[in-house]
Amino acid sequence: MLETLIDQYGEGWLLLAAGAIIGLIFGAAAYQSRFCLRAACAEVADGVLGPKLAIWLTAFFAALASVQLAILAGVLDVSNARQIAATGSLSGAILGGLVFGTGMILARGCASRLLVLSASGNLRAIVTGLVLTLTAQASLRGILSPLREDLSTLWTIPGGPDRVLFDPHEPMFFAVVALATLAFLTALWFGRQRGLTPLELGAATIVGLAVCGGWVMTYAIASASFEVVAVQSVTFTGPSADTLMALINESSIPLTFGLGLVPGVFLGAMTIALIKGEARIQRFEADLPMERYLIGGVLMGFGSMLAGGCAVGAGMTGGAIFALTAWVAVFSMWVGAVTTHTALNLAARRRSA
């Protein structure tokens, strides 16, 4: 069937449609669950293991378990995915993760959360997201690219088996999948213990399943196509930068998974915001200084390009396929975010003392 669709419409349109579908699902579920790595990190920094952490853990382990089950079932092969096949940067994952985590706290949201909030009329998120996107583009191909490249080459790791934590061909892989599934069920139990409703936990689960859906759909298209098609899933910084630059510089825009993903997430989140009656204009206020958001956006834009992705792109999408650099990056994001949140709280207490 896919071969027929490819012959009729081409790979580009199928990838665009796949991105839009996954984006709609992800955006709606992320808004409903209030999925946010920044919120989970802030909660942990405050010494609380609460519902925001439970939401993130549920989404993360839903992605991990479902992707690994898909690999075990033989419907997915991620060996050619960029996060595994290409040369990786451990220095980039560490430094980029720390920088991204710091920016995430300053901007009160990661790249995916800013996009979701933008859909509800949050002007702070829109402005910060644009700064993030422009900085990401400058880090990828512009004035900041030499610095990014220098930092990335400090500690590299070859692509292939060295870059994956667990090889699907190893005898212990079944046990790894079982542990991932158990971790997901534990996260659901933890969420219920923290007072989350089945709807909230279901939405968080769908966030993770959307990541799996992206991997499976792009793999299916790649397998059916005679052209080289990248196997990929949900990520935001790169696709946002490419889409923005294409709109500015190109008369025609190449049809990709990311091109469908970004507007899909926006529309999905907007739909839920309108249904819940929560869509409204939110501006910068006196107690929410604009400069803090802008600095956060710059740090996230550079950090995500250095780390190989944002909190979702590296943390969940790369983490779900057991890419070593992705796990290092998401750990570093946690460290950077928790440290920054704690430092800001200490500074605020000193000022009020």
Short mmCIF file of C-alpha atoms in Angstrom, two decimals:
data_model
loop_
_atom_site.label_atom_id
_atom_site.label_comp_id
_atom_site.label_asym_id
_atom_site.label_seq_id
_atom_site.Cartn_x
_atom_site.Cartn_y
_atom_site.Cartn_z
CA MET A 1 0.00 0.00 0.00
CA LEU A 2 2.79 2.41 0.90
CA GLU A 3 4.49 1.73 -2.42
CA THR A 4 1.29 2.76 -4.21
CA LEU A 5 1.01 5.96 -2.16
CA ILE A 6 4.65 6.77 -2.82
CA ASP A 7 4.18 6.26 -6.55
CA GLN A 8 1.10 8.48 -6.49
CA TYR A 9 2.15 11.28 -4.16
CA GLY A 10 5.89 10.91 -3.56
CA GLU A 11 7.90 10.47 -0.37
CA GLY A 12 7.78 14.18 0.48
CA TRP A 13 4.01 14.38 0.79
CA LEU A 14 3.86 11.18 2.83
CA LEU A 15 6.53 12.45 5.21
CA LEU A 16 4.72 15.78 5.50
CA ALA A 17 1.45 14.00 6.30
CA ALA A 18 3.17 11.71 8.81
CA GLY A 19 4.74 14.70 10.55
CA ALA A 20 1.42 16.55 10.66
CA ILE A 21 -0.42 13.54 12.13
CA ILE A 22 2.23 12.90 14.78
CA GLY A 23 2.37 16.64 15.49
CA LEU A 24 -1.38 16.92 16.03
CA ILE A 25 -1.33 13.98 18.43
CA PHE A 26 1.76 15.19 20.29
CA GLY A 27 0.53 18.79 20.56
CA ALA A 28 -2.90 17.85 21.88
CA ALA A 29 -1.51 15.34 24.37
CA ALA A 30 1.32 17.61 25.54
CA TYR A 31 -1.12 20.46 26.20
CA GLN A 32 -3.61 18.23 28.00
CA SER A 33 -0.96 16.60 30.20
CA ARG A 34 1.09 19.80 30.68
CA PHE A 35 4.14 17.75 29.75
CA CYS A 36 7.27 19.77 30.54
CA LEU A 37 10.82 18.77 31.42
CA ARG A 38 11.49 22.21 32.94
CA ALA A 39 8.60 21.81 35.38
CA ALA A 40 9.81 18.34 36.39
CA CYS A 41 13.35 19.62 36.98
CA ALA A 42 12.08 22.57 39.04
CA GLU A 43 10.00 20.22 41.16
CA VAL A 44 12.99 17.98 41.87
CA ALA A 45 15.18 21.01 42.63
CA ASP A 46 12.63 22.07 45.22
CA GLY A 47 12.91 18.66 46.86
CA VAL A 48 9.51 17.45 45.66
CA LEU A 49 8.80 14.22 43.77
CA GLY A 50 5.42 15.31 42.54
CA PRO A 51 2.96 15.15 39.64
CA LYS A 52 5.07 17.12 37.15
CA LEU A 53 7.89 14.62 37.52
CA ALA A 54 5.36 11.80 37.16
CA ILE A 55 4.08 13.26 33.89
CA TRP A 56 7.58 13.47 32.41
CA LEU A 57 8.53 9.97 33.59
CA THR A 58 5.32 8.51 32.16
CA ALA A 59 5.93 10.13 28.76
CA PHE A 60 9.62 9.21 28.71
CA PHE A 61 9.13 5.56 29.61
CA ALA A 62 6.09 5.26 27.33
CA ALA A 63 8.35 6.33 24.47
CA LEU A 64 11.19 4.05 25.57
CA ALA A 65 9.01 0.96 26.10
CA SER A 66 6.92 1.36 22.94
CA VAL A 67 9.94 1.99 20.70
CA GLN A 68 11.83 -0.98 22.08
CA LEU A 69 8.74 -3.20 21.76
CA ALA A 70 8.45 -2.08 18.12
CA ILE A 71 12.10 -3.03 17.56
CA LEU A 72 11.55 -6.39 19.28
CA ALA A 73 8.48 -7.02 17.12
CA GLY A 74 10.49 -6.34 13.97
CA VAL A 75 8.45 -3.37 12.76
CA LEU A 76 11.23 -0.86 13.43
CA ASP A 77 14.97 -0.71 12.78
CA VAL A 78 16.79 2.40 13.99
CA SER A 79 20.33 1.32 13.14
CA ASN A 80 20.48 3.94 10.37
CA ALA A 81 19.03 6.74 12.48
CA ARG A 82 21.25 9.81 12.82
CA GLN A 83 21.44 9.45 16.62
CA ILE A 84 23.13 6.05 16.21
CA ALA A 85 24.71 5.76 12.76
CA ALA A 86 26.51 9.11 12.61
CA THR A 87 29.56 10.13 14.63
CA GLY A 88 28.42 11.43 18.01
CA SER A 89 29.78 14.08 20.33
CA LEU A 90 29.94 13.33 24.05
CA SER A 91 31.41 16.77 24.73
CA GLY A 92 28.52 18.31 22.83
CA ALA A 93 26.01 16.21 24.73
CA ILE A 94 27.47 17.24 28.09
CA LEU A 95 28.10 20.94 27.42
CA GLY A 96 25.05 21.41 25.22
CA GLY A 97 22.84 19.64 27.75
CA LEU A 98 24.08 21.84 30.59
CA VAL A 99 23.55 25.01 28.54
CA PHE A 100 20.12 23.91 27.37
CA GLY A 101 19.05 23.02 30.92
CA THR A 102 20.08 26.46 32.14
CA GLY A 103 18.20 28.20 29.32
CA MET A 104 15.15 26.03 29.92
CA ILE A 105 14.83 27.33 33.47
CA LEU A 106 15.36 30.95 32.47
CA ALA A 107 12.76 30.73 29.69
CA ARG A 108 10.32 28.71 31.81
CA GLY A 109 9.99 25.97 29.22
CA CYS A 110 11.87 23.86 26.70
CA ALA A 111 11.46 24.08 22.91
CA SER A 112 8.42 21.80 22.77
CA ARG A 113 6.72 23.50 25.71
CA LEU A 114 7.23 26.94 24.17
CA LEU A 115 5.61 25.75 20.94
CA VAL A 116 2.65 24.28 22.85
CA LEU A 117 2.22 27.43 24.94
CA SER A 118 2.43 29.60 21.83
CA ALA A 119 -0.68 27.88 20.52
CA SER A 120 -2.69 29.15 23.50
CA GLY A 121 -1.77 32.80 22.86
CA ASN A 122 1.32 33.07 25.08
CA LEU A 123 3.32 35.91 23.52
CA ARG A 124 6.24 35.26 25.86
CA ALA A 125 6.55 31.77 24.43
CA ILE A 126 6.24 33.01 20.83
CA VAL A 127 9.00 35.62 21.21
CA THR A 128 11.28 33.24 23.12
CA GLY A 129 10.66 30.50 20.57
CA LEU A 130 11.66 32.80 17.72
CA VAL A 131 14.88 33.76 19.54
CA LEU A 132 15.58 30.07 20.17
CA THR A 133 15.00 29.21 16.50
CA LEU A 134 17.20 32.02 15.17
CA THR A 135 19.99 31.12 17.59
CA ALA A 136 19.73 27.48 16.56
CA GLN A 137 20.12 28.46 12.92
CA ALA A 138 23.12 30.67 13.76
CA SER A 139 24.62 27.72 15.66
CA LEU A 140 24.02 25.30 12.81
CA ARG A 141 25.17 27.34 9.81
CA GLY A 142 25.82 30.91 10.98
CA ILE A 143 28.12 32.92 13.18
CA LEU A 144 27.96 30.52 16.13
CA SER A 145 28.70 27.40 14.08
CA PRO A 146 32.53 27.54 14.50
CA LEU A 147 32.15 27.59 18.30
CA ARG A 148 29.66 24.72 18.18
CA GLU A 149 31.98 22.68 15.94
CA ASP A 150 35.00 23.31 18.18
CA LEU A 151 33.12 22.18 21.27
CA SER A 152 31.62 19.18 19.48
CA THR A 153 35.02 17.80 18.45
CA LEU A 154 36.49 17.82 21.98
CA TRP A 155 35.19 14.30 22.65
CA THR A 156 33.64 12.27 19.88
CA ILE A 157 32.37 8.73 19.56
CA PRO A 158 32.07 6.73 16.33
CA GLY A 159 28.65 5.85 14.99
CA GLY A 160 27.33 2.31 15.13
CA PRO A 161 27.56 -0.17 18.03
CA ASP A 162 29.69 2.18 20.15
CA ARG A 163 26.89 4.74 20.19
CA VAL A 164 24.02 2.46 21.27
CA LEU A 165 23.55 1.36 24.87
CA PHE A 166 21.76 -1.92 24.15
CA ASP A 167 22.07 -3.85 20.90
CA PRO A 168 18.76 -5.47 19.83
CA HIS A 169 20.71 -8.55 18.69
CA GLU A 170 22.08 -9.29 22.17
CA PRO A 171 20.47 -12.11 24.20
CA MET A 172 19.70 -9.74 27.08
CA PHE A 173 17.63 -7.40 24.88
CA PHE A 174 14.35 -9.06 25.86
CA ALA A 175 15.15 -8.35 29.52
CA VAL A 176 15.89 -4.71 28.65
CA VAL A 177 12.50 -4.36 26.96
CA ALA A 178 10.81 -5.96 29.96
CA LEU A 179 12.54 -3.52 32.32
CA ALA A 180 11.52 -0.56 30.14
CA THR A 181 7.89 -1.76 30.23
CA LEU A 182 8.07 -2.21 34.00
CA ALA A 183 9.49 1.31 34.35
CA PHE A 184 6.52 2.68 32.37
CA LEU A 185 4.01 0.82 34.58
CA THR A 186 5.84 2.10 37.66
CA ALA A 187 5.62 5.66 36.33
CA LEU A 188 1.85 5.23 35.91
CA TRP A 189 1.55 3.97 39.49
CA PHE A 190 3.71 6.85 40.73
CA GLY A 191 1.48 9.31 38.89
CA ARG A 192 -1.65 7.92 40.49
CA GLN A 193 0.04 8.15 43.90
CA ARG A 194 0.70 11.83 43.18
CA GLY A 195 -2.94 12.53 42.40
CA LEU A 196 -2.87 12.56 38.61
CA THR A 197 -6.09 11.60 36.85
CA PRO A 198 -6.33 8.78 34.28
CA LEU A 199 -6.88 11.47 31.62
CA GLU A 200 -3.63 13.23 32.51
CA LEU A 201 -1.66 10.00 32.63
CA GLY A 202 -3.27 8.85 29.39
CA ALA A 203 -2.28 12.09 27.70
CA ALA A 204 1.30 11.76 28.98
CA THR A 205 1.38 8.21 27.65
CA ILE A 206 0.21 9.43 24.24
CA VAL A 207 3.08 11.96 24.22
CA GLY A 208 5.49 9.04 24.47
CA LEU A 209 3.58 6.93 21.95
CA ALA A 210 3.74 9.82 19.47
CA VAL A 211 7.53 9.55 19.58
CA CYS A 212 7.22 5.84 18.77
CA GLY A 213 4.73 6.64 16.02
CA GLY A 214 7.17 9.01 14.37
CA TRP A 215 9.91 6.38 14.33
CA VAL A 216 7.63 3.66 12.97
CA MET A 217 6.01 5.83 10.28
CA THR A 218 9.25 7.23 8.89
CA TYR A 219 10.84 3.77 8.97
CA ALA A 220 7.91 2.34 7.03
CA ILE A 221 8.22 5.07 4.38
CA ALA A 222 11.99 4.60 4.19
CA SER A 223 11.59 0.84 3.78
CA ALA A 224 9.07 1.22 0.96
CA SER A 225 10.95 3.93 -0.91
CA PHE A 226 13.71 3.61 -3.50
CA GLU A 227 15.01 7.00 -2.37
CA VAL A 228 17.10 7.64 0.75
CA VAL A 229 14.65 8.67 3.48
CA ALA A 230 15.83 9.59 6.98
CA VAL A 231 14.35 7.49 9.77
CA GLN A 232 13.44 10.05 12.43
CA SER A 233 10.87 11.13 14.97
CA VAL A 234 9.78 14.07 17.10
CA THR A 235 12.28 16.90 17.52
CA PHE A 236 11.78 20.63 17.42
CA THR A 237 14.84 22.84 17.23
CA GLY A 238 16.18 21.67 13.87
CA PRO A 239 12.80 21.45 12.07
CA SER A 240 11.75 24.85 13.47
CA ALA A 241 14.96 26.48 12.21
CA ASP A 242 14.74 24.80 8.81
CA THR A 243 11.10 25.78 8.37
CA LEU A 244 11.71 29.40 9.37
CA MET A 245 14.72 29.74 7.08
CA ALA A 246 12.88 28.11 4.20
CA LEU A 247 10.01 30.57 4.60
CA ILE A 248 12.47 33.48 4.57
CA ASN A 249 15.03 32.38 1.98
CA GLU A 250 13.43 29.84 -0.35
CA SER A 251 10.70 30.21 -2.96
CA SER A 252 9.80 26.54 -2.54
CA ILE A 253 9.94 24.52 0.68
CA PRO A 254 11.11 20.88 0.66
CA LEU A 255 8.48 18.53 2.04
CA THR A 256 9.79 16.81 5.17
CA PHE A 257 8.58 15.15 8.34
CA GLY A 258 9.67 18.17 10.38
CA LEU A 259 7.79 20.58 8.12
CA GLY A 260 4.55 18.81 9.00
CA LEU A 261 5.46 18.25 12.65
CA VAL A 262 5.84 21.85 13.83
CA PRO A 263 2.50 23.23 12.55
CA GLY A 264 0.86 19.95 13.56
CA VAL A 265 1.93 20.40 17.18
CA PHE A 266 0.74 24.02 17.12
CA LEU A 267 -2.69 23.10 15.76
CA GLY A 268 -3.07 20.15 18.13
CA ALA A 269 -2.27 22.28 21.17
CA MET A 270 -4.46 25.15 19.94
CA THR A 271 -7.41 22.80 19.52
CA ILE A 272 -7.23 21.61 23.13
CA ALA A 273 -6.66 25.15 24.42
CA LEU A 274 -9.79 26.35 22.61
CA ILE A 275 -11.86 23.37 23.77
CA LYS A 276 -10.82 23.98 27.38
CA GLY A 277 -11.38 27.73 27.07
CA GLU A 278 -7.79 28.50 28.06
CA ALA A 279 -6.69 30.34 24.90
CA ARG A 280 -5.87 33.94 25.76
CA ILE A 281 -3.18 36.54 25.11
CA GLN A 282 -0.42 36.48 27.73
CA ARG A 283 2.21 39.23 27.65
CA PHE A 284 5.46 39.97 29.43
CA GLU A 285 4.79 41.41 32.88
CA ALA A 286 6.77 43.34 35.48
CA ASP A 287 7.59 40.22 37.51
CA LEU A 288 8.44 38.26 34.33
CA PRO A 289 11.39 40.18 32.83
CA MET A 290 11.74 39.85 29.08
CA GLU A 291 15.53 39.71 29.18
CA ARG A 292 15.45 36.50 31.20
CA TYR A 293 13.34 34.79 28.54
CA LEU A 294 15.55 36.07 25.73
CA ILE A 295 18.73 34.84 27.40
CA GLY A 296 17.04 31.50 27.99
CA GLY A 297 16.05 31.29 24.34
CA VAL A 298 19.62 31.98 23.18
CA LEU A 299 21.04 29.36 25.54
CA MET A 300 18.50 26.75 24.44
CA GLY A 301 19.08 27.48 20.76
CA PHE A 302 22.84 27.02 21.04
CA GLY A 303 22.62 24.20 23.58
CA SER A 304 20.22 22.13 21.50
CA MET A 305 22.39 22.32 18.39
CA LEU A 306 25.44 21.39 20.46
CA ALA A 307 23.69 18.54 22.28
CA GLY A 308 22.19 17.07 19.11
CA GLY A 309 18.61 17.99 19.93
CA CYS A 310 16.22 19.57 22.41
CA ALA A 311 14.68 18.03 25.52
CA VAL A 312 12.36 15.98 23.32
CA GLY A 313 14.57 15.48 20.26
CA ALA A 314 17.63 14.33 22.19
CA GLY A 315 16.07 13.43 25.52
CA MET A 316 13.00 11.41 24.50
CA THR A 317 13.37 10.60 20.80
CA GLY A 318 17.07 9.77 21.04
CA GLY A 319 16.71 8.28 24.50
CA ALA A 320 13.96 5.95 23.30
CA ILE A 321 16.37 4.24 20.88
CA PHE A 322 19.07 3.98 23.57
CA ALA A 323 21.45 6.40 21.81
CA LEU A 324 24.33 6.94 24.25
CA THR A 325 24.76 10.64 23.50
CA ALA A 326 21.03 11.23 23.97
CA TRP A 327 21.08 9.76 27.48
CA VAL A 328 24.17 11.82 28.32
CA ALA A 329 22.45 14.93 26.93
CA VAL A 330 19.19 14.49 28.86
CA PHE A 331 21.12 13.78 32.07
CA SER A 332 23.13 16.96 31.52
CA MET A 333 19.90 18.90 30.90
CA TRP A 334 18.62 17.71 34.26
CA VAL A 335 21.86 18.75 35.96
CA GLY A 336 21.90 22.17 34.30
CA ALA A 337 18.23 22.82 35.04
CA VAL A 338 18.27 21.68 38.67
CA THR A 339 21.47 23.63 39.38
CA THR A 340 20.14 26.81 37.76
CA HIS A 341 16.76 26.61 39.50
CA THR A 342 18.46 26.10 42.86
CA ALA A 343 20.85 29.01 42.24
CA LEU A 344 17.99 31.35 41.28
CA ASN A 345 16.05 30.40 44.39
CA LEU A 346 19.06 31.05 46.61
CA ALA A 347 19.63 34.44 44.96
CA ALA A 348 15.95 35.36 45.46
CA ARG A 349 16.11 34.45 49.16
CA ARG A 350 19.21 36.57 49.66
CA ARG A 351 17.56 39.55 48.01
CA SER A 352 14.48 39.21 50.22
CA ALA A 353 16.49 38.67 53.41
#
